[in-house]
CSV table of C-alpha atoms in Angstrom, one decimal:
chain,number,residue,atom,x,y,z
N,1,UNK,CA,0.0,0.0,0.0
N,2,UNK,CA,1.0,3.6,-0.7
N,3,UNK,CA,0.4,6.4,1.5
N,4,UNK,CA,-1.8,9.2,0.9
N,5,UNK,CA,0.7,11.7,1.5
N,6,UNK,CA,3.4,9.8,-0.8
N,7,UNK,CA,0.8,10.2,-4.3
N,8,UNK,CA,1.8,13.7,-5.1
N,9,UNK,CA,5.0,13.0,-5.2
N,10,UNK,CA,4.4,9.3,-7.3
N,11,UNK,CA,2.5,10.7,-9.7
N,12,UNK,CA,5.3,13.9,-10.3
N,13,UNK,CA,7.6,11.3,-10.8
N,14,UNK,CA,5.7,9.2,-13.2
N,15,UNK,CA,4.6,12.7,-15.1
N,16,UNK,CA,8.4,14.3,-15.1
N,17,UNK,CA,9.4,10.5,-16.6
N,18,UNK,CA,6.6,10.0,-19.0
N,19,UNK,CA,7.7,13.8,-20.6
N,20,UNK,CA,11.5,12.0,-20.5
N,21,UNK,CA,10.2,8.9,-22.4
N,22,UNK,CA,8.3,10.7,-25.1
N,23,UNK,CA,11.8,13.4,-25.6
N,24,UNK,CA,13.2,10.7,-26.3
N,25,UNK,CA,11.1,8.9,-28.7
N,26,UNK,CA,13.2,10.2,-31.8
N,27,UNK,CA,16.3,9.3,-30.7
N,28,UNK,CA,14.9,5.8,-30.1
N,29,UNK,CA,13.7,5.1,-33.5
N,30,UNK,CA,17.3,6.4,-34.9
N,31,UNK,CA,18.5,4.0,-32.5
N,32,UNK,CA,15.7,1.5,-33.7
N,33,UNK,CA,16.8,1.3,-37.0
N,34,UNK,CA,20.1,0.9,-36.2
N,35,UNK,CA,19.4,-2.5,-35.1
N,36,UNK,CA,21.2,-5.4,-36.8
N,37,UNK,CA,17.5,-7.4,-37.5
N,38,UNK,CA,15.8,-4.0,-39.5
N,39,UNK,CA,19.0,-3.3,-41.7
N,40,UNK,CA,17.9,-5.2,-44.2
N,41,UNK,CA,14.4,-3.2,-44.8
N,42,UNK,CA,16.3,0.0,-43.9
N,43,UNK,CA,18.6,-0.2,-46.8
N,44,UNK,CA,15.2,-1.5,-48.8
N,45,UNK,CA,14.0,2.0,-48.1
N,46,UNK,CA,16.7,4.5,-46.8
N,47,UNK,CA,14.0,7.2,-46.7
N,48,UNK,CA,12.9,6.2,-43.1
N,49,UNK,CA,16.5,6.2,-41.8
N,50,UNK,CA,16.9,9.6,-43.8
N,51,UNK,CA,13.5,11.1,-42.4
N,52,UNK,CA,14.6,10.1,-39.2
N,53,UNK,CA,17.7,11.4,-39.4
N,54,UNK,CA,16.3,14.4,-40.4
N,55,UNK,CA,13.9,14.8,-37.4
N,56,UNK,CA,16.9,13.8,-35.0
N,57,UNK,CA,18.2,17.5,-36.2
N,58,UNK,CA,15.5,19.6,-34.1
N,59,UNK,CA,17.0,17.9,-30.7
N,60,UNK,CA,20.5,18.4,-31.7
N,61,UNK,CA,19.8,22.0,-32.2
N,62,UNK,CA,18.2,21.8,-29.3
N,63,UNK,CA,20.6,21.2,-26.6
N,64,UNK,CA,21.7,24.5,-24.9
N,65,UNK,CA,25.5,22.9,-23.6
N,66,UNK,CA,26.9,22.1,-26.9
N,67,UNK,CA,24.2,24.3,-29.6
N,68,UNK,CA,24.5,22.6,-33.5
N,69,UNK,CA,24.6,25.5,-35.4
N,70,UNK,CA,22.0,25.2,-38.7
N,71,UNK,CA,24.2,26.3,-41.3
N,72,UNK,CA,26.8,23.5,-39.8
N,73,UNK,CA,23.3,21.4,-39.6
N,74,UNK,CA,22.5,22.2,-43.4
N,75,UNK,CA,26.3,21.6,-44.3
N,76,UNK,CA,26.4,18.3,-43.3
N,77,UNK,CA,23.2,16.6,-44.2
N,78,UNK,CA,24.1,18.2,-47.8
N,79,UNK,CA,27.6,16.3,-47.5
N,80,UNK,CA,25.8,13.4,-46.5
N,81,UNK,CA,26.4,10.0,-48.4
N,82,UNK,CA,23.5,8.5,-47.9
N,83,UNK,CA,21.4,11.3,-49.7
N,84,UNK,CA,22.9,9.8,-53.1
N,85,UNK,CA,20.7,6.8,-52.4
N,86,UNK,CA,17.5,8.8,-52.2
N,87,UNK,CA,15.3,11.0,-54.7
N,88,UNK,CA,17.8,13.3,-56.6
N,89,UNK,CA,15.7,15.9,-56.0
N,90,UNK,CA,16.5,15.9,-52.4
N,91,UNK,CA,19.9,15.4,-52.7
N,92,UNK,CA,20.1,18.6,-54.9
N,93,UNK,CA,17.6,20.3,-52.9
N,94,UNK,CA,20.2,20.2,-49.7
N,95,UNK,CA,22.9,21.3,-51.7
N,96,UNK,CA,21.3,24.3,-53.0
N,97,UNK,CA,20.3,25.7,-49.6
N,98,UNK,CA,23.5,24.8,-48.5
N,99,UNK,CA,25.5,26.5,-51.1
N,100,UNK,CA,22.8,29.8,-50.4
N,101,UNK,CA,23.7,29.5,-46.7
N,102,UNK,CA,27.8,29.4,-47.5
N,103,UNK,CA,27.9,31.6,-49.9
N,104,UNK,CA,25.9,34.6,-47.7
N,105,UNK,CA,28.1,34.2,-44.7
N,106,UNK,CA,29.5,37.3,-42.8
N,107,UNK,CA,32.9,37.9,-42.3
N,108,UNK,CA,32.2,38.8,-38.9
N,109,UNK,CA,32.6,37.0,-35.9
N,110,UNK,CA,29.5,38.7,-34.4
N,111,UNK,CA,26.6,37.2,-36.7
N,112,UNK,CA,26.1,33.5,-39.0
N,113,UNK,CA,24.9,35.5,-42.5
N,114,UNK,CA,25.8,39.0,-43.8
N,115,UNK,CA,22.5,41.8,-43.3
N,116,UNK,CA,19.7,42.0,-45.0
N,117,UNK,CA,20.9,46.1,-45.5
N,118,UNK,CA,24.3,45.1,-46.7
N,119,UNK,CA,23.2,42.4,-49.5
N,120,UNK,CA,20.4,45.0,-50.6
N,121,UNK,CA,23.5,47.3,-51.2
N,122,UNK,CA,24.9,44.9,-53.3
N,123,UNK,CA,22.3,43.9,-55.5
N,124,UNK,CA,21.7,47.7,-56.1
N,125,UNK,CA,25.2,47.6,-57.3
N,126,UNK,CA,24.9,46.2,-61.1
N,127,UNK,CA,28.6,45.1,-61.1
N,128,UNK,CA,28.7,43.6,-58.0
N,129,UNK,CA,25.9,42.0,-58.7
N,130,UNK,CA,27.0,40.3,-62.0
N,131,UNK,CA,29.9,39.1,-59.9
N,132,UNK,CA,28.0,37.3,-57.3
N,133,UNK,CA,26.1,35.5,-59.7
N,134,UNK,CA,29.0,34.4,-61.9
N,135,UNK,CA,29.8,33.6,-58.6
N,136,UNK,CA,26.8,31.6,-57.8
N,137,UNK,CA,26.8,29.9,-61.6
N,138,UNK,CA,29.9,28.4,-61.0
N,139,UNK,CA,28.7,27.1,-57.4
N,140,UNK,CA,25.9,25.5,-59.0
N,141,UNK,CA,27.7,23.3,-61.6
N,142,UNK,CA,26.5,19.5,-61.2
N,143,UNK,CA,23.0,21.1,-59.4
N,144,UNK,CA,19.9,19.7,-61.2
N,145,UNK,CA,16.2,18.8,-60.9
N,146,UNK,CA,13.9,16.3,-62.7
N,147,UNK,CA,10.3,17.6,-63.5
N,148,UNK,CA,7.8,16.3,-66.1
N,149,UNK,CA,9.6,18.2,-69.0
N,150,UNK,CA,12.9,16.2,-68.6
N,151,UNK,CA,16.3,17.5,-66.0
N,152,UNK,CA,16.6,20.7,-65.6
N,153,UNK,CA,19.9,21.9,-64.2
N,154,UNK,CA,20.3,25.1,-62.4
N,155,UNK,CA,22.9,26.7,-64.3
N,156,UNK,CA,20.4,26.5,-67.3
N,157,UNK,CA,17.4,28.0,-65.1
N,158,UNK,CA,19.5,30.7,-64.5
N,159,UNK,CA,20.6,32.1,-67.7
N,160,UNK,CA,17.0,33.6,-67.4
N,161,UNK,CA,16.6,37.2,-66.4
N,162,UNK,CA,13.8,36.9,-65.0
N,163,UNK,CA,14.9,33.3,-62.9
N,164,UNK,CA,18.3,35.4,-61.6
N,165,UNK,CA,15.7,38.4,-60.5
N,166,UNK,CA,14.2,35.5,-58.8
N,167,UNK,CA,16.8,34.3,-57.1
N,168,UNK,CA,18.1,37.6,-55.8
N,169,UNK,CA,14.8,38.4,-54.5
N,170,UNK,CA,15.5,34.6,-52.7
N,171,UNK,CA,18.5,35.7,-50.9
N,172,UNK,CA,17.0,38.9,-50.0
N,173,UNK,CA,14.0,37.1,-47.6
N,174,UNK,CA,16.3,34.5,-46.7
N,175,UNK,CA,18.6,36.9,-45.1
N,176,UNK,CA,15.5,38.2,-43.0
N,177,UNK,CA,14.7,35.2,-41.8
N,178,UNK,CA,18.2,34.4,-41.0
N,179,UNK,CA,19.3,37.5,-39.6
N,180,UNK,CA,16.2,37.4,-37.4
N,181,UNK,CA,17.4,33.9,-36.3
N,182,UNK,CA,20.9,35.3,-35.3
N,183,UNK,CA,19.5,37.9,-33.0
N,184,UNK,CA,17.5,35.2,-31.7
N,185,UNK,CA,21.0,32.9,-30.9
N,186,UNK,CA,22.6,35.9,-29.5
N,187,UNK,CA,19.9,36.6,-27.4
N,188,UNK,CA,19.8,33.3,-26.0
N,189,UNK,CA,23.2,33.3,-25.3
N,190,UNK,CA,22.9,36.0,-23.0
N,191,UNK,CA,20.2,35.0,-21.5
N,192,UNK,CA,21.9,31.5,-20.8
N,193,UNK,CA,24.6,33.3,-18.9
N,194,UNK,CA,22.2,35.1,-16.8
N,195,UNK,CA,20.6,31.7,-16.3
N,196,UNK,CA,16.9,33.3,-17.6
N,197,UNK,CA,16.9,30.5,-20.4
N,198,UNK,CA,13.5,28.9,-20.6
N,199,UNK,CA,12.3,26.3,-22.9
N,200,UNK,CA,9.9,28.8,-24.8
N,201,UNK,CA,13.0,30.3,-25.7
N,202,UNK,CA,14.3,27.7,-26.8
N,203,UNK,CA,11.7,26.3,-29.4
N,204,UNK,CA,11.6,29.7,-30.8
N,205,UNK,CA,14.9,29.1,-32.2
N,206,UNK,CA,14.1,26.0,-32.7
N,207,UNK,CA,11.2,27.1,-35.1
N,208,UNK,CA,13.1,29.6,-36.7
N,209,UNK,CA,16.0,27.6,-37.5
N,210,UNK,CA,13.1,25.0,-39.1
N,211,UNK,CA,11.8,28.3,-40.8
N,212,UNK,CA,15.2,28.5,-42.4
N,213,UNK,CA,15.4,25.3,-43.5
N,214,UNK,CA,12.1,25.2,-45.1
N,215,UNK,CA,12.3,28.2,-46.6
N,216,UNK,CA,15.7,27.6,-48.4
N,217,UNK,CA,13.8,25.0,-50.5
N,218,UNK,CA,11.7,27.9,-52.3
N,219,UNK,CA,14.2,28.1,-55.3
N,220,UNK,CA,14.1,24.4,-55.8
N,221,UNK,CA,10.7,24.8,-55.6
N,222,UNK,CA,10.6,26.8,-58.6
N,223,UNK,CA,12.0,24.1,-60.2
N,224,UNK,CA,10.2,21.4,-58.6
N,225,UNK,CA,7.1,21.9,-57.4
N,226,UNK,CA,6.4,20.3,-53.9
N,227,UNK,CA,10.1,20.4,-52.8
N,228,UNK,CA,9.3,23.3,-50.5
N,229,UNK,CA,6.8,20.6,-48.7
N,230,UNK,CA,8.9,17.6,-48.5
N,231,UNK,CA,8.1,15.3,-46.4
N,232,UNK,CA,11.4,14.6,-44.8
N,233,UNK,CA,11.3,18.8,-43.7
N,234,UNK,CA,7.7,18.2,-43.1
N,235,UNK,CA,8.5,15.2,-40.6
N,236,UNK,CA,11.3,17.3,-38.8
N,237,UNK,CA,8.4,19.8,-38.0
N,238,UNK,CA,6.7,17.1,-36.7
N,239,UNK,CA,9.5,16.5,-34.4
N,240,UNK,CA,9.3,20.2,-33.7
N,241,UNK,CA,6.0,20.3,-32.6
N,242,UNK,CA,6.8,17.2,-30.2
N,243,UNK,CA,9.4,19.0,-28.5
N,244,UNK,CA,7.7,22.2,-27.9
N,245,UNK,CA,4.7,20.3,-26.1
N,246,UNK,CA,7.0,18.4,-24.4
N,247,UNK,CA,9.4,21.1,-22.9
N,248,UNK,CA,6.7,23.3,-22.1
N,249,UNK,CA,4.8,20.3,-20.3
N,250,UNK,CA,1.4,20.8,-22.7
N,251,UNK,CA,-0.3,18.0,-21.4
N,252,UNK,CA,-2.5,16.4,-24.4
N,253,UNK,CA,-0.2,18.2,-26.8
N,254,UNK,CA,2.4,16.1,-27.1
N,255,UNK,CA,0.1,13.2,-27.7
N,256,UNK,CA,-1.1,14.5,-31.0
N,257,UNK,CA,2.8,15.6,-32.1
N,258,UNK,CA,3.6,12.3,-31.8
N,259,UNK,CA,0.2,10.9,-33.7
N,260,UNK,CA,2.0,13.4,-36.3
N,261,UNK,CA,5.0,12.6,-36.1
N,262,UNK,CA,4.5,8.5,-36.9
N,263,UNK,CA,1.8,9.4,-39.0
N,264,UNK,CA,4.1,11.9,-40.9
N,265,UNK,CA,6.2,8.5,-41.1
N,266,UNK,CA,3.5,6.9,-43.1
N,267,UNK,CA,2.8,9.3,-45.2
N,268,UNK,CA,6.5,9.1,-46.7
N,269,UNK,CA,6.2,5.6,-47.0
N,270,UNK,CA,3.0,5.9,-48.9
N,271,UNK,CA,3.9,8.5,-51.0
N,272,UNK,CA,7.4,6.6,-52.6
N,273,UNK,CA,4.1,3.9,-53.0
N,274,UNK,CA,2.6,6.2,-55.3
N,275,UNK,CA,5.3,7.2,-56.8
N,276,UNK,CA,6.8,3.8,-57.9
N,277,UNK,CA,3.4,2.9,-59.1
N,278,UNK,CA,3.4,6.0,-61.2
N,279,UNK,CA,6.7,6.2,-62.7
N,280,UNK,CA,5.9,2.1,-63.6
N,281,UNK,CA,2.8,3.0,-65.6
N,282,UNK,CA,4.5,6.0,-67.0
N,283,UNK,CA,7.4,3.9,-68.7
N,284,UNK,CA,5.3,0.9,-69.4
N,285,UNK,CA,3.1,3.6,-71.8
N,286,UNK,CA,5.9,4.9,-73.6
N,287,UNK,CA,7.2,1.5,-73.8
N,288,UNK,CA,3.9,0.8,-75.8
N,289,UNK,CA,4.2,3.6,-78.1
N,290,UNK,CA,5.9,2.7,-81.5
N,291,UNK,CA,7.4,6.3,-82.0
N,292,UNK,CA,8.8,8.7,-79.3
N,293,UNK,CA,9.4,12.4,-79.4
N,294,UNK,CA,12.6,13.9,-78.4
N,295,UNK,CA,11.2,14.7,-74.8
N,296,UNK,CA,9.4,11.0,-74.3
N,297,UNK,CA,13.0,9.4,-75.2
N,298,UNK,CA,14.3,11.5,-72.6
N,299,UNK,CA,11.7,10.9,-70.2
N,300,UNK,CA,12.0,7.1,-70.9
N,301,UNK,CA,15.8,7.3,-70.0
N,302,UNK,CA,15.4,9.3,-66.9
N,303,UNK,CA,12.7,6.7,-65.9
N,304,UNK,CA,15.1,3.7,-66.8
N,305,UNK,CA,17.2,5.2,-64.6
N,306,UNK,CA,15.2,6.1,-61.6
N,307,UNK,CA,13.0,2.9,-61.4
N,308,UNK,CA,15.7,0.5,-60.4
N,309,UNK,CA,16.3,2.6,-57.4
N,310,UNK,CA,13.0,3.0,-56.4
N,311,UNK,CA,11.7,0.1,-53.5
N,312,UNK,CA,9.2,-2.1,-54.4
N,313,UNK,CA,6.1,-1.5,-52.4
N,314,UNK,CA,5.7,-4.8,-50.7
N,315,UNK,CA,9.5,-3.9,-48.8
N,316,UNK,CA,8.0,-0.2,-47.8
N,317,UNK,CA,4.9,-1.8,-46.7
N,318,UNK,CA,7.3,-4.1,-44.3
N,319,UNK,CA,8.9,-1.1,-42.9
N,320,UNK,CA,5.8,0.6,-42.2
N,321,UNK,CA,4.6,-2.5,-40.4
N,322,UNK,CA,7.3,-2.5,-38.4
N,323,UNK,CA,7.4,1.2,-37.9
N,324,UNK,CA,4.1,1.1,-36.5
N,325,UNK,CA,4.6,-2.0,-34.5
N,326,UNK,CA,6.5,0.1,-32.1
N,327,UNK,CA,4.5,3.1,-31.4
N,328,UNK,CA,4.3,3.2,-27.8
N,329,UNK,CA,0.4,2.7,-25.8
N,330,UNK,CA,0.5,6.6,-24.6
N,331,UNK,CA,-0.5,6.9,-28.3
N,332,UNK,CA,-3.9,5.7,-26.9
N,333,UNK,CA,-4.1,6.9,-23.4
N,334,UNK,CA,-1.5,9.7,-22.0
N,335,UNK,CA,-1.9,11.8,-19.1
């Protein structure tokens, strides 16, 4: 039997570790697919350990003792190997943002990105101008993006006018969101000294930085529509969400960001469904036809190509199985 006067303190317990449990649910599925018996489907469908990885981001940048920095974030998942194995839209999509991000970086030690002031200086400036974008042309070499009219690299999108207007206009808002995310680091590095850090200050980095992120895939969205929502960035909100309700103890809250989270899981899954079954039907029709325009023959190849490294849905359905197999009961009850 437990004493009356002992259940306050029980149930604080229980609460304090069922908020530990559920901050660490994204760590455990990274650790979860890391396991020697799911490697097999994992490297059937490298999206879920990517997604996750993804997610895992948001707690990195997240702890106060040793703060990830997002441009060092979005340098390395754009370095990152095992992006080759994934949609090539992705891949390019990370190393566009991250090229943006390098190529806008102060030379002082006081803030990440140069001002929003300074660059609108330089874009006034017509020769300076043409020299950053020579700049950012030769940067770009080896950057492409598939859409339904063939592969489109980025060097040849930008020999528009109009596209390089575009772009300028690009860096321009993604300096405000940036520099507005700098004052928001420095700001919490003073307040960390003067030990007035709360969480709420910390998840409003934390959403900025996502804000970054997200918004950094707006040029290849211009290229590819639906890049801007990918699910992998879309699933890292997810994780977002969860830690918000979870270090500002929103009871119910973090029930639902996890609901979204694993949900946001199967949506991924689903969707590279879709897409397989698409991309098969596609190249089994111009397989049919007897004659082929210049832009079908090139379609044809890019779907010979990508089709063999697609999953077959029956493996993705395994993972998603198994995936859901593990969501934890608070799913259905909670406190």
């Amino acid at each position: 039997n437990i004493k009356s006067g002992n259940y306050n303190t029980m149930l604080d317990g229980l609460r304090q570790a069922y908020f530990n449990d559920m901050g660490n649910m994204v760590t455990g599925l990274n650790q979860f697919v890391d396991l020697p018996q799911y490697q097999g489907l994992v490297q059937a469908f490298p999206e879920i350990r990517m997604t996750l990885r993804t997610a895992k981001v948001v707690s990195e940048m997240a702890e106060t003792k040793d703060l990830k920095h997002p441009d060092v974030i979005m340098h390395e998942l754009a370095a990152n190997d095992e992006w080759t194995s994934l949609d090539s839209n992705l891949l390019n999509s990370w190393r566009l943002l991250d090229m943006l991000s390098q190529s806008l970086h102060s030379s002082s030690t006081e803030m990440t990105w140069v001002s929003y002031h300074d660059f609108s200086e330089l874009a006034a400036d017509n020769e300076s101008m043409k020299m950053y974008m020579a700049l950012m042309y030769e940067r770009t070499r080896g950057i492409s993006f598939c859409n339904n009219t063939g592969k489109m690299s980025l060097q040849r999108f930008l020999q528009s006018e109009a596209n390089t207007k575009a772009f300028t206009d690009m860096c321009e808002n993604f300096l405000l969101v940036a520099n507005r995310l700098d004052k928001t680091i420095d700001d919490d590095g003073t307040k960390e000294d003067n030990k007035t850090l709360v969480a709420n200050d910390i998840y409003l980095y934390v959403n900025q930085a996502m804000d970054l992120v997200q918004y950094g895939f707006t040029m290849a969205n211009n290229i590819k529509p639906g890049m801007v929502n990918d699910p992998c960035i879309m699933l890292a909100r997810n994780a977002e969400d969860l830690y918000r309700n979870i270090s500002t103890k929103c009871s119910g809250g973090e029930i639902a960001s996890l609901s979204s989270f694993i949900a946001g899981i199967s949506t991924l899954g689903n969707s590279q469904v879709e897409k397989y079954n698409a991309a098969k039907k596609r190249l089994d029709e111009l397989t049919a036809k007897k004659q082929l325009t210049a832009n079908e023959d090139m379609e044809k190849e890019i779907l010979n190509e990508e089709i063999p490294r697609m999953v077959q849905p029956s493996a993705i359905e395994k993972v998603l199985k198994d995936i859901s197999d593990i969501a934890p009961p608070i799913l259905k009850y909670g406190i």
